[in-house]
Structures are given as structure tokens and as C-alpha cells.
Short mmCIF file of C-alpha atoms and ligand atoms in Angstrom, two decimals:
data_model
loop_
_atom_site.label_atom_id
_atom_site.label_comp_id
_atom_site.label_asym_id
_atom_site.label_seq_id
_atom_site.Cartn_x
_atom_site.Cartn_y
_atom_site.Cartn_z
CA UNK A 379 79.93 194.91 132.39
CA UNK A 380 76.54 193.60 133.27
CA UNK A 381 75.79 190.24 131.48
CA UNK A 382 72.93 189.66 129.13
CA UNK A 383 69.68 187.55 130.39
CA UNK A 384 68.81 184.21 128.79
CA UNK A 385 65.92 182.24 129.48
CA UNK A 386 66.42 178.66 128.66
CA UNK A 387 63.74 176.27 128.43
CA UNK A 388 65.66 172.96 129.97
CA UNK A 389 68.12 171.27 130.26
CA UNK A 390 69.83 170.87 126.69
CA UNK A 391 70.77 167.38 126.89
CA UNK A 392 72.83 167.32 123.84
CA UNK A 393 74.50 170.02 123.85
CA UNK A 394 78.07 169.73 124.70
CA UNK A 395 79.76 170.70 128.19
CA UNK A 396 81.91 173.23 126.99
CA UNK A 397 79.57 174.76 124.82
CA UNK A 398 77.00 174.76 127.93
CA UNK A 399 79.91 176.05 129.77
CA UNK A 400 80.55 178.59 128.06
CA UNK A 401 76.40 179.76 127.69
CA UNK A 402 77.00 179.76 131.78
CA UNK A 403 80.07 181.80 131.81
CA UNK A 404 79.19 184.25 129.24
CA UNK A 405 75.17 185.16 129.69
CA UNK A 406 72.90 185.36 133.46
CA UNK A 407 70.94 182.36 132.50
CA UNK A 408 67.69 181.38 134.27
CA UNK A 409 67.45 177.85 133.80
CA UNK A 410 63.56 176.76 134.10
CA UNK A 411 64.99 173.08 134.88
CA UNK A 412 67.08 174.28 137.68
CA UNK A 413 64.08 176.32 139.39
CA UNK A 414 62.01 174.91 142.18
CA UNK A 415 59.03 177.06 140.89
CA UNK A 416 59.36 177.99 137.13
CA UNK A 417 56.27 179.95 136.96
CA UNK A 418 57.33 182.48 139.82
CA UNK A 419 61.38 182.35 137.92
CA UNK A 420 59.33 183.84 134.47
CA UNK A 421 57.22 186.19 136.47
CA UNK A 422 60.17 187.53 138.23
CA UNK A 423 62.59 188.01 134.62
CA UNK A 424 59.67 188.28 132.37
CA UNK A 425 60.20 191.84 131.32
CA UNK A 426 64.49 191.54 131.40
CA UNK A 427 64.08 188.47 128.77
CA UNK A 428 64.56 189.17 124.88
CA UNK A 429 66.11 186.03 123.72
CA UNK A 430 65.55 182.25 125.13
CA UNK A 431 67.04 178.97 123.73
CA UNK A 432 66.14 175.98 123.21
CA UNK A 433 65.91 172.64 121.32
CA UNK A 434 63.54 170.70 119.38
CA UNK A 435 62.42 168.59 122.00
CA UNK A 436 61.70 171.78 124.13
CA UNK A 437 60.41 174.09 121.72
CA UNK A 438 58.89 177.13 122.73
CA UNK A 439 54.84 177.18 122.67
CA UNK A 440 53.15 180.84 121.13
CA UNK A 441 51.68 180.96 124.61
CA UNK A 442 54.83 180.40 126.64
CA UNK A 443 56.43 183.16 124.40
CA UNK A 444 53.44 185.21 125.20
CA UNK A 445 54.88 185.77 128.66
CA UNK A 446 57.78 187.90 127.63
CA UNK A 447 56.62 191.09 126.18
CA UNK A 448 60.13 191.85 124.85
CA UNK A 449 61.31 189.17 123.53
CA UNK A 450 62.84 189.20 120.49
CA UNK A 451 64.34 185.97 119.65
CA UNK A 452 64.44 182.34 120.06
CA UNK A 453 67.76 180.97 119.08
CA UNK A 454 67.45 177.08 119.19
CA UNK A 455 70.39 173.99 119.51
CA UNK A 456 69.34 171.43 116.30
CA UNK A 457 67.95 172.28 112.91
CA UNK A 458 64.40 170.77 113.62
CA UNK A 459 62.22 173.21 115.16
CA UNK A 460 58.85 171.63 114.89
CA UNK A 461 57.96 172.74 118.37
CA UNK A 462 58.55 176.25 117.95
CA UNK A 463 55.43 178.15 117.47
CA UNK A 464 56.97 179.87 114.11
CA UNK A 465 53.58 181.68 113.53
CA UNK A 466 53.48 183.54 116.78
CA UNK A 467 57.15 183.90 116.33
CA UNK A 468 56.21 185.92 112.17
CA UNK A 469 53.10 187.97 114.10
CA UNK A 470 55.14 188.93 116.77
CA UNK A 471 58.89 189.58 114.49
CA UNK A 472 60.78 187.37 117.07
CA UNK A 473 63.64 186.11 115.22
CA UNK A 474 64.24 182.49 115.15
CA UNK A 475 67.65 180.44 114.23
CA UNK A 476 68.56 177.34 114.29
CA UNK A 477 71.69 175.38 113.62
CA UNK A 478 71.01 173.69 110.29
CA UNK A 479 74.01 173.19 107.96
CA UNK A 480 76.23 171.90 110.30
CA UNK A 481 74.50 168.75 110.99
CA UNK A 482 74.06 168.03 107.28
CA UNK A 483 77.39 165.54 106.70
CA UNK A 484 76.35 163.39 109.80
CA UNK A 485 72.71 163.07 109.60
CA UNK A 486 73.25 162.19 105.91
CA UNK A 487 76.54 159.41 107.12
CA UNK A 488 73.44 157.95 109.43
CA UNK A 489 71.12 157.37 106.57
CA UNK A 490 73.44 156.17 104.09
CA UNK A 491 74.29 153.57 107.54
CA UNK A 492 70.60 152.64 107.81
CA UNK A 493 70.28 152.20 103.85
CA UNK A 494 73.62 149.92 103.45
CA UNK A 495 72.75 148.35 107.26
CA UNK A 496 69.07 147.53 106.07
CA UNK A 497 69.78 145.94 102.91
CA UNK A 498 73.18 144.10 103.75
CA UNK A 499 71.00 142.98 107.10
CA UNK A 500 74.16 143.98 108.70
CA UNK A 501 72.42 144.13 112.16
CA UNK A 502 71.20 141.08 111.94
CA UNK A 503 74.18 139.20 110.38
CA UNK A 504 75.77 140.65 113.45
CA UNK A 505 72.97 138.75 115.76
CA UNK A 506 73.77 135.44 113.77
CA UNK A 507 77.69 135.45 114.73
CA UNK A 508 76.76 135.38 118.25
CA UNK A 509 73.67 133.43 118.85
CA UNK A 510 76.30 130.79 117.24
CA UNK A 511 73.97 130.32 114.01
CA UNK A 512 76.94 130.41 111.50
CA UNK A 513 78.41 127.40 113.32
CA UNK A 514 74.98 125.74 113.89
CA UNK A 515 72.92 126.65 110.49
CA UNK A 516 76.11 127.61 108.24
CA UNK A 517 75.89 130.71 105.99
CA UNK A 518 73.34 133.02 106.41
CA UNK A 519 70.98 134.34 103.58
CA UNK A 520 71.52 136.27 101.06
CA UNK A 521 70.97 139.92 100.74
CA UNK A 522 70.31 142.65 98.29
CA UNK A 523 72.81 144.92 96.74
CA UNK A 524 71.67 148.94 96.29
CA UNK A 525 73.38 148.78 92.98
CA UNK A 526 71.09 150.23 89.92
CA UNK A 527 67.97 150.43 92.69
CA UNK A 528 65.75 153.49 92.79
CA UNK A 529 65.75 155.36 95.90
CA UNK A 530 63.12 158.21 96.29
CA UNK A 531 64.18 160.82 98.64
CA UNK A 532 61.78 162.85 100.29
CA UNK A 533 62.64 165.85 101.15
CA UNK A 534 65.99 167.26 98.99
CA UNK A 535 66.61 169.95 101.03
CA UNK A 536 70.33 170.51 102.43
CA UNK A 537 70.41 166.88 104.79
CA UNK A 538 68.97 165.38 101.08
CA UNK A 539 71.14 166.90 98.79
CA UNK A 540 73.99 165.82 100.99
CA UNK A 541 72.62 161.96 100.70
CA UNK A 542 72.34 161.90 97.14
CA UNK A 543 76.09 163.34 96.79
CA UNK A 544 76.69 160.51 98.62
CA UNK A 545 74.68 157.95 97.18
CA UNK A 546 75.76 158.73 93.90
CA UNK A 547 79.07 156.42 94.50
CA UNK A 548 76.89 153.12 95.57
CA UNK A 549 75.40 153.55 91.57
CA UNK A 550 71.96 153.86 92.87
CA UNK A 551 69.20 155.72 90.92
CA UNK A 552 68.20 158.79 92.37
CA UNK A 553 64.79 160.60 93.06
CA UNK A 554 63.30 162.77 94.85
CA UNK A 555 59.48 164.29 96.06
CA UNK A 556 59.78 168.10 97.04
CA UNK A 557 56.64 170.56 96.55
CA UNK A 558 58.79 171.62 93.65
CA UNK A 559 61.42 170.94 90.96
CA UNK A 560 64.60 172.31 91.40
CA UNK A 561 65.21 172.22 87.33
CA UNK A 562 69.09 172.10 88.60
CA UNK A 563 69.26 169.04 90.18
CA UNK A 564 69.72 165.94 88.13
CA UNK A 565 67.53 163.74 90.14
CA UNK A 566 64.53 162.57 88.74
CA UNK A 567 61.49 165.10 89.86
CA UNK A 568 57.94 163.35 91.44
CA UNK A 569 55.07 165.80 92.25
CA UNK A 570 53.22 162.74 93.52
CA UNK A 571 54.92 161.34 96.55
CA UNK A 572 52.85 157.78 96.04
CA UNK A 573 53.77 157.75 92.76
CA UNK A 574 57.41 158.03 93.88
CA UNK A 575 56.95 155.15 96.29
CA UNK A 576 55.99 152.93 93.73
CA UNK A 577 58.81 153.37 91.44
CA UNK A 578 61.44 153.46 94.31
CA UNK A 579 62.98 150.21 96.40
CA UNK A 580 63.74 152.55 99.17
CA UNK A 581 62.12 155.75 100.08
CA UNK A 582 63.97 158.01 102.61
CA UNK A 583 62.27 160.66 104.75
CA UNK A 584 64.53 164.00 105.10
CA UNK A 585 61.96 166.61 104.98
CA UNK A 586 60.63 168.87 108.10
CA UNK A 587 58.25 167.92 110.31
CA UNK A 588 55.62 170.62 109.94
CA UNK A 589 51.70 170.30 109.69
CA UNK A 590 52.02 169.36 106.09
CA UNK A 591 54.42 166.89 106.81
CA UNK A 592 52.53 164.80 109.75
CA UNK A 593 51.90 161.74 108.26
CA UNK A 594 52.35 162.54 105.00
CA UNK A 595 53.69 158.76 104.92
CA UNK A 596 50.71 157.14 105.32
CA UNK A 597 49.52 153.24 104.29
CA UNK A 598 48.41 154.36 100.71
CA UNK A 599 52.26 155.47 100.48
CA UNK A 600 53.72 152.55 102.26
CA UNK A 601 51.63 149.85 100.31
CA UNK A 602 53.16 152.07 96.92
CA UNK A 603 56.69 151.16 98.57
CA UNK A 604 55.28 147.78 98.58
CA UNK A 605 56.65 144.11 99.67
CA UNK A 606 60.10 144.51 98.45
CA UNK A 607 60.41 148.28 100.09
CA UNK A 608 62.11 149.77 102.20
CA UNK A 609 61.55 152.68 104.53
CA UNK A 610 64.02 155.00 106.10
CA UNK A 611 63.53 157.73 108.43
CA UNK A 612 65.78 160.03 109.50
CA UNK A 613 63.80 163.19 109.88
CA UNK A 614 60.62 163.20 112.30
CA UNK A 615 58.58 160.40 113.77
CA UNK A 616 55.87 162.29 113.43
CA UNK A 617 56.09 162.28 109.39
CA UNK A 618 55.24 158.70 109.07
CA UNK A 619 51.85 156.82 110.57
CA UNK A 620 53.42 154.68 112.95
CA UNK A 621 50.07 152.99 113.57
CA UNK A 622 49.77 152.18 109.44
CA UNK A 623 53.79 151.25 109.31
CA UNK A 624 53.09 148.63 111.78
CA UNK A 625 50.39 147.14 110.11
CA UNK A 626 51.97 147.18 107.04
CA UNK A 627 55.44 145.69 108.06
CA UNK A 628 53.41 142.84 110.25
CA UNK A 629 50.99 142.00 106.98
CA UNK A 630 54.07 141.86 105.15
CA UNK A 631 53.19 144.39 102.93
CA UNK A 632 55.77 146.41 103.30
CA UNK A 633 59.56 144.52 102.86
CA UNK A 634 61.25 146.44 105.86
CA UNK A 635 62.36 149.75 107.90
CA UNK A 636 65.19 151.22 109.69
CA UNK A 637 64.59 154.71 111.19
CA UNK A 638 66.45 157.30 113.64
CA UNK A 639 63.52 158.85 114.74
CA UNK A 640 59.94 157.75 116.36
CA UNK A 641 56.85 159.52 116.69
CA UNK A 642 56.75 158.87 120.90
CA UNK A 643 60.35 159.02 121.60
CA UNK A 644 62.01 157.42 123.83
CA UNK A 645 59.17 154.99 123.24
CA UNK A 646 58.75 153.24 120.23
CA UNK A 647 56.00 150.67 119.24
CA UNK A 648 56.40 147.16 120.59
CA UNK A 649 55.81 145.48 117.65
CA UNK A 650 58.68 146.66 116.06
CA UNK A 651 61.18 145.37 118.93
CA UNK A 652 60.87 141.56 117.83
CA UNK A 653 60.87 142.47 113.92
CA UNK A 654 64.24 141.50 111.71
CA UNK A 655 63.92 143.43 108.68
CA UNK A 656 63.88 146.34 110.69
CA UNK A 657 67.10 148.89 112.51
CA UNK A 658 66.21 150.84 115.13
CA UNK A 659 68.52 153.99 116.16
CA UNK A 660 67.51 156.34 119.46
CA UNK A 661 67.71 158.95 117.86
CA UNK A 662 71.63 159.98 116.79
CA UNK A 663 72.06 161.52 114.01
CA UNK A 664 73.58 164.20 114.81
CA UNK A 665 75.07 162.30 117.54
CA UNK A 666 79.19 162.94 117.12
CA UNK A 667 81.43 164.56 119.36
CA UNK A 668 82.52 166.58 116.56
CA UNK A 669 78.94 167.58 115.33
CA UNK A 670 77.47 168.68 118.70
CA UNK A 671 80.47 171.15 119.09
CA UNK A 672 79.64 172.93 116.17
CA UNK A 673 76.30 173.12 116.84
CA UNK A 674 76.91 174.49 120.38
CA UNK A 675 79.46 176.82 118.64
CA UNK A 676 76.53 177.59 116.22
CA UNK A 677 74.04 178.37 118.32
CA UNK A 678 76.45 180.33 121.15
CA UNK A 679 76.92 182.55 118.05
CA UNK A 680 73.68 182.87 117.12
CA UNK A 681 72.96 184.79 120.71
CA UNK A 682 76.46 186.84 120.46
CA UNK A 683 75.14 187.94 117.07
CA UNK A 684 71.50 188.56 118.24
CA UNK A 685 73.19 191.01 121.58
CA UNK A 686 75.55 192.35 119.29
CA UNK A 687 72.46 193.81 117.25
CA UNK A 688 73.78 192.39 113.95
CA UNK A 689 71.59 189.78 111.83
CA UNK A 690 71.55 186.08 112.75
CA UNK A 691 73.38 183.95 111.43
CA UNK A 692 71.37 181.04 110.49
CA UNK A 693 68.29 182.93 111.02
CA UNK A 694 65.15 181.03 109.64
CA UNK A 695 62.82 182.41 107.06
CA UNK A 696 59.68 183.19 108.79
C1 8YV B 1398 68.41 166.61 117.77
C2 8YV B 1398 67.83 166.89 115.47
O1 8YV B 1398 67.29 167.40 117.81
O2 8YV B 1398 68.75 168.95 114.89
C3 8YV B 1398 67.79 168.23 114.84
O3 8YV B 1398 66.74 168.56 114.28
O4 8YV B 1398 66.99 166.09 115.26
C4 8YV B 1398 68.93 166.51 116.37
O5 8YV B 1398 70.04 167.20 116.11
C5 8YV B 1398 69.40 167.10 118.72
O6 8YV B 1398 69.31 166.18 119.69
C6 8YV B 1398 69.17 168.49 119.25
O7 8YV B 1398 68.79 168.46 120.58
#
């Protein structure tokens, strides 16, 4: 039996090799990374292609898409698909999925790692071992305990609700910023994200990156988070004004950061390099073994379920 065509946008560096493997083995795939000359590989398949894949990082652009009148869906490794063109994607009914869901217990492990890491200073209690500063200087400083403190979560969507859960256990006090209540959730409900930020020690960014989003943390919300803050980003770089965070965490007006994502990655500002009340993660959240297999799993099913003619399953809402 003839195989089905794939076009896929790069080389999916996270996904893992059996999973990639198996995309090989089971679909023709024209790889635009492995092409000498890209542009002649999508004028040669451009009529053969309806479904390419790809990642966050890669997206797919409304004009790129634009290049394959029958394609019918995009089917994407990660939940994050800022760079997909979802408008073009509604106008022209190309399905979209991603592989949300199955990232949720990990990326929420990470932040719960970056709140308990930022406010036991757990990074840099580590530094002090080995520069030999508990032998020279004795005991290091004291930190603070997340006990009783109010943490604002922005964003309560599946990754949030999964942080709370786990929050709940530390004794902290939960909130959260969405555009709107969910009257179910026991969480105390902000409609004004500064507001939030003023009430909370630490505010946590889970939300999407979309153009609402884009630096929808911005100084007046950082300076609500104030001296004795603490921000947390695990979502999008993109979400939070890098140029304002820097500011604020060099004036001291903001009390510190620790943050999985950037908003130039792999670069990130060099300010923040030489700072101590700050973590700094490349990127990993979804970074275990066991996690990227099921999203590989996920997404390779996504595509069987998109040939097979039945609906996708994690399809997203267009
Ligand atoms: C990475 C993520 O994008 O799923 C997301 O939105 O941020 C991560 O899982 C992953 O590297 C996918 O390539």
C-alpha cells in the first residue's frame, strides 16, 4: 500500500527517536531540513500534501500554508502553538492539534521546582557549598517559607489547574487571573491581573502566548508584584517584557525571578546571567524521557487519526 505524504517543517528536535522513527517508517516524509533546496521540495509535493507537522518553535506561517492548496491539517509536537497561523488555519478549515494534556504533570513538577528552588535559594545554596563559603563565611542566610503566601496564577487552564492541585499541599493561598471565573474552582477569582500582583508574593505565568498575551506582564504589573515578589514563568517568553523585568529586578523593585522560558531563546538577557535571586532553566519543561514519548505517541496519533478520516484527537478549537 502506498504511504501517506507528510510535509514536516524541520527537524523536531525534541521529539523522541523512536517516535521520529516510527513518523519515518510509517508516512513518505519530505523533510524541509533534509532538502538542499526547500523551495523546489514544496513546489514539487505541493499538491500531494494535506497534513504537515510541526512544533512550536517551527510553526507554520498563513503564507507558508498558502502553498498547499489541499492541505487539510497541521498536527503539531508540544501544546504551545503560538507560531501557527490559527486564523488562516479557521478561514481555510485546516484542522490543527496539538499535544496538550500530556505535558500537564511535568510542566506543572517544573514550576512547583522553580517556586520551592526560588524561595529556598536552593540554586544558590548549592553555589555556596562549593565556592567553599559554608567553611569560609559559616551558614548562609535565611530564606522564606511558601507557607500561608499568596500565589496568583495566571493562566488556570489545564498546566494551572495541575499547579494548584499541587500547591495545595505546601499550604499556600491560591489565586488566579483568567478572562473569566470558573465559579467551580475554589481559588480566589481576579479580573484585574495588577490587582492580582499586588496581593500575591509570587505570580506564575501558565497562560498561552497569543496576541493578548504578549506582554501582558508588563512594569505596571511587575512593580504590583513589588520588592518582596516573585516571578515565575513557565509558559512563553514572549508574555512578559523582558526589557521592563530587567529594569525592575536591577532597581530592585522587583524581589526576584526564575523562568523556563525567554522571549529570544536560546538567548537570554545578559543582565540576568550575574543576578542571584534569579533561576534560569533552557527551556525543559516538558523535558522527561517519559513525557516526550507520549507526546510523540500523541502526535503520531494525531496523523493516523487525521488519514484514517476520523476526528482528531486533541484537535484545537479554532
Ligand atoms: C516545547 C512546549 O515546545 O509544548 C510546549 O508548548 O513549550 C514544550 O513542550 C517542546 O520543546 C516541543 O518542541
Amino acid at each position: 500500500m502506498r504511504k501517506h505524504e507528510v510535509l514536516l517543517m524541520g527537524r523536531i528536535r525534541d521529539m523522541m527517536k523512536a517516535e521520529t522513527d516510527r513518523l519515518f517508517h510509517t508516512y513518505t516524509v519530505h523533510a524541509l531540513h533534509r532538502s538542499e533546496d526547500p523551495d523546489a521540495l514544496v513546489e514539487k509535493v505541493k499538491d500531494r500534501i494535506t497534513a504537515i507537522t510541526t512544533n512550536g518553535v517551527l510553526g507554520a506561517s498563513g503564507e507558508f500554508m498558502a502553498r498547499f492548496p489541499n492541505l487539510k491539517a497541521v498536527i503539531c509536537f508540544g501544546a504551545g502553538i503560538d507560531n501557527v497561523d490559527l486564523e488562516y488555519a479557521k478561514q481555510q478549515c485546516i484542522q490543527v492539534s496539538n499535544t496538550r494534556g500530556v505535558l500537564n504533570d511535568d510542566v506543572a513538577n517544573l514550576a512547583v521546582a522553580l517556586l520551592l528552588g526560588i524561595s529556598r535559594e536552593v540554586v544558590e545554596a548549592d553555589k555556596y557549598v562549593r565556592r567553599g563559603d559554608w567553611i569560609r563565611k559559616g551558614k548562609m542566610g535565611l530564606q522564606k517559607s511558601i507557607r500561608g503566601r499568596q500565589v496568583g496564577i495566571l493562566g488556570l487552564g489545564g498546566i494551572g489547574r495541575d499547579f494548584a492541585k499541587k500547591l495545595e499541599v505546601f499550604g499556600c493561598q491560591l489565586a488566579y487571573h483568567n478572562r473569566c471565573e470558573n465559579k467551580n474552582i475554589p481559588y480566589r477569582y481576579y479580573s484585574n491581573l495588577t490587582e492580582m500582583a499586588r496581593d500575591s508574593e509570587y505570580l506564575v505565568v501558565i497562560c498561552p502566548a497569543t496576541s493578548e498575551t504578549r506582554n501582558l506582564v508588563d512594569s505596571e504589573v511587575i512593580d504590583a508584584l513589588g520588592p518582596d515578589g516573585t516571578l515565575i514563568n513557565i509558559a512563553r517568553g514572549s508574555i512578559v517584557d523582558e526589557e521592563a523585568l530587567v529594569e525592575a529586578l536591577q532597581d530592585g523593585r522587583l524581589g526576584a525571578f526564575a523562568s523556563d522560558v525567554f522571549a529570544h531563546e536560546p538567548h537570554v538577557p545578559e543582565a540576568l546571567l550575574e543576578m542571584q535571586n534569579v533561576i534560569l532553566a533552557p527551556h525543559i519543561g516538558s523535558a522527561t524521557v517519559d513525557t516526550r514519548t507520549a507526546m510523540g505517541e500523541l502526535m503520531l496519533k494525531n496523523l493516523e487519526r487525521f488519514f484514517a478520516g476520523e476526528p482528531l484527537e486533541t484537535p484545537v478549537r479554532l
